[in-house]
Amino acid sequence: MASILALTRNNKRDSKRNKAQTNRSSSGSIRIIGGQWRGRKLPVRYAQGLRPTTDRTKETLFNWLMHDTTDAVCLDLFAGSGSLGFEALSRYARTVTLVEKDAANARQLQTNLATLNLSAQQATVIQQDALQVLPTLGEQYDLIFIDPPFHQGLAEQALALIQQHKVLKHDGLLYIETESELADIGTQFQLQQLKQKSTGQVAYGLWCLSAD
């Protein structure tokens, strides 16, 4: 009997340990690195294909955007953790629209917006496929973040729709983060490259509409 009780207790401990490990592996956090919420951490879910932009990459990007974020109307496609959108809001963007297909991720974005006491006029979450949303927006943006899951052709499709439906303002900026082999992706859409960097398997850059 004693050995059976000991086995039962061990099974319960293993079950609790496995549950705790599962909870830790399914959640994490992102850190806002600049602006009014500098150093603030926000919870995120770990989901398949979710790849938050690293702090180092964000620092480089927002140094590039030093004079372009304040009062900007922004669109964060494939928002995921919302890392880029929240960083823009911290740096006084006028408004950010976050588009996220995954329902649980979208709910977490809404929760984080509420945590930061942001109104619907400042930030909106659209829980829908980004490629379906783009033709329906009816608005032009100063700054668009494109950081989709890799190896699915999503960046190319998004750029085609942005061009077709004139989603970017004439003097607007596009941030594109892709697989390193797609570093020159903007050229096929008549975009002008302003900045470009690569880190390992990731390429990221800042683009604008060609003067031509």
mmCIF file of C-alpha atoms in Angstrom:
data_model
loop_
_atom_site.group_PDB
_atom_site.id
_atom_site.type_symbol
_atom_site.label_atom_id
_atom_site.label_comp_id
_atom_site.label_asym_id
_atom_site.label_seq_id
_atom_site.Cartn_x
_atom_site.Cartn_y
_atom_site.Cartn_z
ATOM 1 C CA MET A 1 0.000 0.000 0.000
ATOM 2 C CA ALA A 2 2.819 2.424 0.901
ATOM 3 C CA SER A 3 4.459 1.916 -2.484
ATOM 4 C CA ILE A 4 1.151 2.615 -4.254
ATOM 5 C CA LEU A 5 0.668 5.854 -2.275
ATOM 6 C CA ALA A 6 4.227 6.925 -3.066
ATOM 7 C CA LEU A 7 3.674 6.225 -6.763
ATOM 8 C CA THR A 8 0.448 8.271 -6.703
ATOM 9 C CA ARG A 9 2.228 11.215 -5.067
ATOM 10 C CA ASN A 10 5.040 11.020 -7.616
ATOM 11 C CA ASN A 11 2.542 10.979 -10.480
ATOM 12 C CA LYS A 12 0.818 14.065 -9.068
ATOM 13 C CA ARG A 13 4.141 15.884 -8.733
ATOM 14 C CA ASP A 14 5.091 14.949 -12.303
ATOM 15 C CA SER A 15 1.701 16.137 -13.542
ATOM 16 C CA LYS A 16 2.078 19.506 -11.806
ATOM 17 C CA ARG A 17 5.642 19.860 -13.111
ATOM 18 C CA ASN A 18 4.592 19.076 -16.678
ATOM 19 C CA LYS A 19 1.690 21.522 -16.423
ATOM 20 C CA ALA A 20 4.003 24.263 -15.153
ATOM 21 C CA GLN A 21 6.478 23.592 -17.954
ATOM 22 C CA THR A 22 3.658 23.729 -20.516
ATOM 23 C CA ASN A 23 2.433 27.063 -19.126
ATOM 24 C CA ARG A 24 5.963 28.499 -19.223
ATOM 25 C CA SER A 25 6.494 27.353 -22.802
ATOM 26 C CA SER A 26 3.176 28.806 -23.993
ATOM 27 C CA SER A 27 3.739 32.332 -22.718
ATOM 28 C CA GLY A 28 6.456 34.934 -22.447
ATOM 29 C CA SER A 29 6.925 38.687 -22.740
ATOM 30 C CA ILE A 30 8.180 41.449 -24.963
ATOM 31 C CA ARG A 31 9.952 44.591 -23.762
ATOM 32 C CA ILE A 32 9.324 48.118 -24.965
ATOM 33 C CA ILE A 33 12.782 49.603 -25.457
ATOM 34 C CA GLY A 34 12.077 53.331 -25.863
ATOM 35 C CA GLY A 35 9.596 56.140 -25.441
ATOM 36 C CA GLN A 36 7.046 56.749 -22.708
ATOM 37 C CA TRP A 37 6.854 53.068 -21.656
ATOM 38 C CA ARG A 38 10.553 52.331 -21.920
ATOM 39 C CA GLY A 39 11.447 49.126 -20.065
ATOM 40 C CA ARG A 40 7.820 48.014 -19.766
ATOM 41 C CA LYS A 41 7.214 44.300 -20.340
ATOM 42 C CA LEU A 42 4.017 42.958 -21.868
ATOM 43 C CA PRO A 43 2.904 39.306 -21.854
ATOM 44 C CA VAL A 44 2.682 37.412 -25.132
ATOM 45 C CA ARG A 45 1.643 33.914 -26.143
ATOM 46 C CA TYR A 46 4.129 31.609 -27.806
ATOM 47 C CA ALA A 47 2.385 30.257 -30.878
ATOM 48 C CA GLN A 48 3.536 28.492 -34.019
ATOM 49 C CA GLY A 49 5.073 30.976 -36.439
ATOM 50 C CA LEU A 50 5.240 33.760 -33.820
ATOM 51 C CA ARG A 51 8.666 35.424 -34.048
ATOM 52 C CA PRO A 52 8.796 38.726 -32.151
ATOM 53 C CA THR A 53 11.307 41.213 -33.527
ATOM 54 C CA THR A 54 14.419 41.198 -31.346
ATOM 55 C CA ASP A 55 15.325 44.152 -29.142
ATOM 56 C CA ARG A 56 18.475 44.771 -31.180
ATOM 57 C CA THR A 57 16.522 44.877 -34.430
ATOM 58 C CA LYS A 58 13.885 47.148 -32.884
ATOM 59 C CA GLU A 59 16.574 49.498 -31.643
ATOM 60 C CA THR A 60 18.048 49.746 -35.136
ATOM 61 C CA LEU A 61 14.635 50.214 -36.749
ATOM 62 C CA PHE A 62 13.446 52.946 -34.415
ATOM 63 C CA ASN A 63 16.766 54.750 -34.687
ATOM 64 C CA TRP A 64 16.051 54.830 -38.421
ATOM 65 C CA LEU A 65 12.557 56.127 -37.629
ATOM 66 C CA MET A 66 13.671 58.641 -35.026
ATOM 67 C CA HIS A 67 11.936 61.568 -36.745
ATOM 68 C CA ASP A 68 9.095 59.635 -38.366
ATOM 69 C CA THR A 69 7.149 57.915 -35.549
ATOM 70 C CA THR A 70 5.677 60.864 -33.647
ATOM 71 C CA ASP A 71 2.085 61.512 -34.789
ATOM 72 C CA ALA A 72 2.326 58.783 -37.458
ATOM 73 C CA VAL A 73 -0.672 56.716 -38.557
ATOM 74 C CA CYS A 74 0.660 53.147 -38.446
ATOM 75 C CA LEU A 75 -0.392 49.713 -39.648
ATOM 76 C CA ASP A 76 1.134 46.624 -38.009
ATOM 77 C CA LEU A 77 0.360 43.710 -40.334
ATOM 78 C CA PHE A 78 0.885 40.157 -39.059
ATOM 79 C CA ALA A 79 1.102 41.826 -35.639
ATOM 80 C CA GLY A 80 1.724 38.654 -33.609
ATOM 81 C CA SER A 81 3.065 39.876 -30.272
ATOM 82 C CA GLY A 82 2.483 43.514 -31.288
ATOM 83 C CA SER A 83 6.144 44.260 -30.597
ATOM 84 C CA LEU A 84 6.460 46.831 -33.388
ATOM 85 C CA GLY A 85 3.045 48.387 -32.901
ATOM 86 C CA PHE A 86 3.519 48.871 -29.156
ATOM 87 C CA GLU A 87 6.976 50.337 -29.739
ATOM 88 C CA ALA A 88 5.486 52.871 -32.176
ATOM 89 C CA LEU A 89 2.755 53.782 -29.666
ATOM 90 C CA SER A 90 5.359 54.251 -26.933
ATOM 91 C CA ARG A 91 7.120 56.683 -29.263
ATOM 92 C CA TYR A 92 3.948 58.756 -29.708
ATOM 93 C CA ALA A 93 2.470 57.440 -32.927
ATOM 94 C CA ARG A 94 -0.959 58.998 -33.403
ATOM 95 C CA THR A 95 -2.654 55.659 -33.963
ATOM 96 C CA VAL A 96 -1.752 52.029 -34.657
ATOM 97 C CA THR A 97 -3.914 49.362 -36.281
ATOM 98 C CA LEU A 98 -2.772 45.850 -35.368
ATOM 99 C CA VAL A 99 -3.879 43.040 -37.683
ATOM 100 C CA GLU A 100 -3.586 39.526 -36.265
ATOM 101 C CA LYS A 101 -5.160 36.336 -37.610
ATOM 102 C CA ASP A 102 -4.813 34.143 -34.513
ATOM 103 C CA ALA A 103 -7.753 34.707 -32.153
ATOM 104 C CA ALA A 104 -5.827 34.020 -28.925
ATOM 105 C CA ASN A 105 -2.987 36.334 -29.971
ATOM 106 C CA ALA A 106 -5.510 39.027 -30.880
ATOM 107 C CA ARG A 107 -7.126 38.739 -27.434
ATOM 108 C CA GLN A 108 -3.699 39.144 -25.827
ATOM 109 C CA LEU A 109 -3.113 42.282 -27.909
ATOM 110 C CA GLN A 110 -6.441 43.690 -26.690
ATOM 111 C CA THR A 111 -5.484 42.902 -23.091
ATOM 112 C CA ASN A 112 -2.140 44.657 -23.484
ATOM 113 C CA LEU A 113 -3.807 47.721 -25.010
ATOM 114 C CA ALA A 114 -6.111 47.871 -21.990
ATOM 115 C CA THR A 115 -3.122 47.495 -19.655
ATOM 116 C CA LEU A 116 -1.579 50.585 -21.262
ATOM 117 C CA ASN A 117 -4.923 52.449 -21.032
ATOM 118 C CA LEU A 118 -5.056 53.020 -24.778
ATOM 119 C CA SER A 119 -8.330 54.092 -26.333
ATOM 120 C CA ALA A 120 -9.861 52.784 -29.551
ATOM 121 C CA GLN A 121 -8.842 56.060 -31.177
ATOM 122 C CA GLN A 122 -5.195 55.334 -30.343
ATOM 123 C CA ALA A 123 -5.016 51.631 -31.175
ATOM 124 C CA THR A 124 -7.252 49.005 -32.778
ATOM 125 C CA VAL A 125 -6.917 45.242 -33.126
ATOM 126 C CA ILE A 126 -8.394 43.554 -36.203
ATOM 127 C CA GLN A 127 -8.647 39.792 -35.764
ATOM 128 C CA GLN A 128 -8.536 38.692 -39.386
ATOM 129 C CA ASP A 129 -6.201 37.492 -42.124
ATOM 130 C CA ALA A 130 -3.948 40.418 -43.123
ATOM 131 C CA LEU A 131 -4.303 39.678 -46.835
ATOM 132 C CA GLN A 132 -8.089 39.878 -46.553
ATOM 133 C CA VAL A 133 -7.938 43.079 -44.516
ATOM 134 C CA LEU A 134 -5.700 45.103 -46.826
ATOM 135 C CA PRO A 135 -8.272 45.671 -49.626
ATOM 136 C CA THR A 136 -10.896 46.795 -47.071
ATOM 137 C CA LEU A 137 -9.016 49.347 -44.977
ATOM 138 C CA GLY A 138 -10.050 52.449 -46.907
ATOM 139 C CA GLU A 139 -7.231 54.439 -45.330
ATOM 140 C CA GLN A 140 -3.639 55.368 -46.124
ATOM 141 C CA TYR A 141 -0.810 55.003 -43.629
ATOM 142 C CA ASP A 142 2.387 56.898 -42.831
ATOM 143 C CA LEU A 143 4.161 53.766 -41.644
ATOM 144 C CA ILE A 144 3.468 50.086 -42.347
ATOM 145 C CA PHE A 145 5.218 47.205 -40.578
ATOM 146 C CA ILE A 146 5.413 43.925 -42.530
ATOM 147 C CA ASP A 147 6.883 41.063 -40.496
ATOM 148 C CA PRO A 148 5.026 37.874 -41.505
ATOM 149 C CA PRO A 149 5.730 34.199 -40.779
ATOM 150 C CA PHE A 150 8.548 33.088 -43.051
ATOM 151 C CA HIS A 151 8.489 30.815 -46.112
ATOM 152 C CA GLN A 152 4.807 31.322 -46.928
ATOM 153 C CA GLY A 153 5.035 34.064 -49.565
ATOM 154 C CA LEU A 154 3.085 36.440 -47.315
ATOM 155 C CA ALA A 155 5.382 39.463 -47.661
ATOM 156 C CA GLU A 156 5.129 39.373 -51.451
ATOM 157 C CA GLN A 157 1.346 39.078 -51.367
ATOM 158 C CA ALA A 158 1.027 41.881 -48.820
ATOM 159 C CA LEU A 159 3.226 44.227 -50.870
ATOM 160 C CA ALA A 160 1.199 43.519 -54.004
ATOM 161 C CA LEU A 161 -2.037 44.394 -52.185
ATOM 162 C CA ILE A 162 -0.545 47.518 -50.583
ATOM 163 C CA GLN A 163 0.498 48.701 -54.015
ATOM 164 C CA GLN A 164 -2.786 47.748 -55.695
ATOM 165 C CA HIS A 165 -5.003 49.422 -53.089
ATOM 166 C CA LYS A 166 -2.685 52.389 -52.396
ATOM 167 C CA VAL A 167 -2.548 51.650 -48.661
ATOM 168 C CA LEU A 168 0.751 53.552 -48.173
ATOM 169 C CA LYS A 169 0.781 57.347 -48.315
ATOM 170 C CA HIS A 170 2.844 58.896 -51.092
ATOM 171 C CA ASP A 171 5.536 59.938 -48.582
ATOM 172 C CA GLY A 172 5.024 56.935 -46.294
ATOM 173 C CA LEU A 173 7.502 54.300 -45.127
ATOM 174 C CA LEU A 174 7.474 50.491 -45.188
ATOM 175 C CA TYR A 175 9.392 48.311 -42.760
ATOM 176 C CA ILE A 176 9.891 44.799 -44.181
ATOM 177 C CA GLU A 177 11.375 41.877 -42.225
ATOM 178 C CA THR A 178 11.896 38.662 -44.205
ATOM 179 C CA GLU A 179 14.108 35.674 -44.801
ATOM 180 C CA SER A 180 17.607 36.833 -45.773
ATOM 181 C CA GLU A 181 17.189 35.572 -49.334
ATOM 182 C CA LEU A 182 14.373 38.103 -49.818
ATOM 183 C CA ALA A 183 16.482 41.094 -48.800
ATOM 184 C CA ASP A 184 15.757 42.878 -52.102
ATOM 185 C CA ILE A 185 12.041 42.081 -52.124
ATOM 186 C CA GLY A 186 10.980 45.721 -52.485
ATOM 187 C CA THR A 187 12.635 46.210 -55.847
ATOM 188 C CA GLN A 188 10.078 44.034 -57.646
ATOM 189 C CA PHE A 189 7.364 46.391 -56.374
ATOM 190 C CA GLN A 190 9.124 49.560 -57.526
ATOM 191 C CA LEU A 191 10.085 50.526 -53.978
ATOM 192 C CA GLN A 192 13.179 52.509 -53.060
ATOM 193 C CA GLN A 193 15.432 51.043 -50.378
ATOM 194 C CA LEU A 194 16.419 53.523 -47.668
ATOM 195 C CA LYS A 195 18.029 51.245 -45.072
ATOM 196 C CA GLN A 196 18.970 47.558 -44.994
ATOM 197 C CA LYS A 197 20.554 45.123 -42.531
ATOM 198 C CA SER A 198 20.864 41.355 -42.176
ATOM 199 C CA THR A 199 21.382 39.269 -39.049
ATOM 200 C CA GLY A 200 21.832 35.572 -39.666
ATOM 201 C CA GLN A 201 18.800 34.269 -41.538
ATOM 202 C CA VAL A 202 16.810 37.521 -41.236
ATOM 203 C CA ALA A 203 16.891 40.614 -43.455
ATOM 204 C CA TYR A 204 15.147 43.828 -42.525
ATOM 205 C CA GLY A 205 14.929 47.189 -44.166
ATOM 206 C CA LEU A 206 13.126 50.461 -44.629
ATOM 207 C CA TRP A 207 11.536 51.282 -47.970
ATOM 208 C CA CYS A 208 9.513 54.047 -49.595
ATOM 209 C CA LEU A 209 7.634 54.533 -52.836
ATOM 210 C CA SER A 210 9.929 55.166 -55.760
ATOM 211 C CA ALA A 211 10.209 58.778 -56.899
ATOM 212 C CA ASP A 212 9.558 57.477 -60.411
#
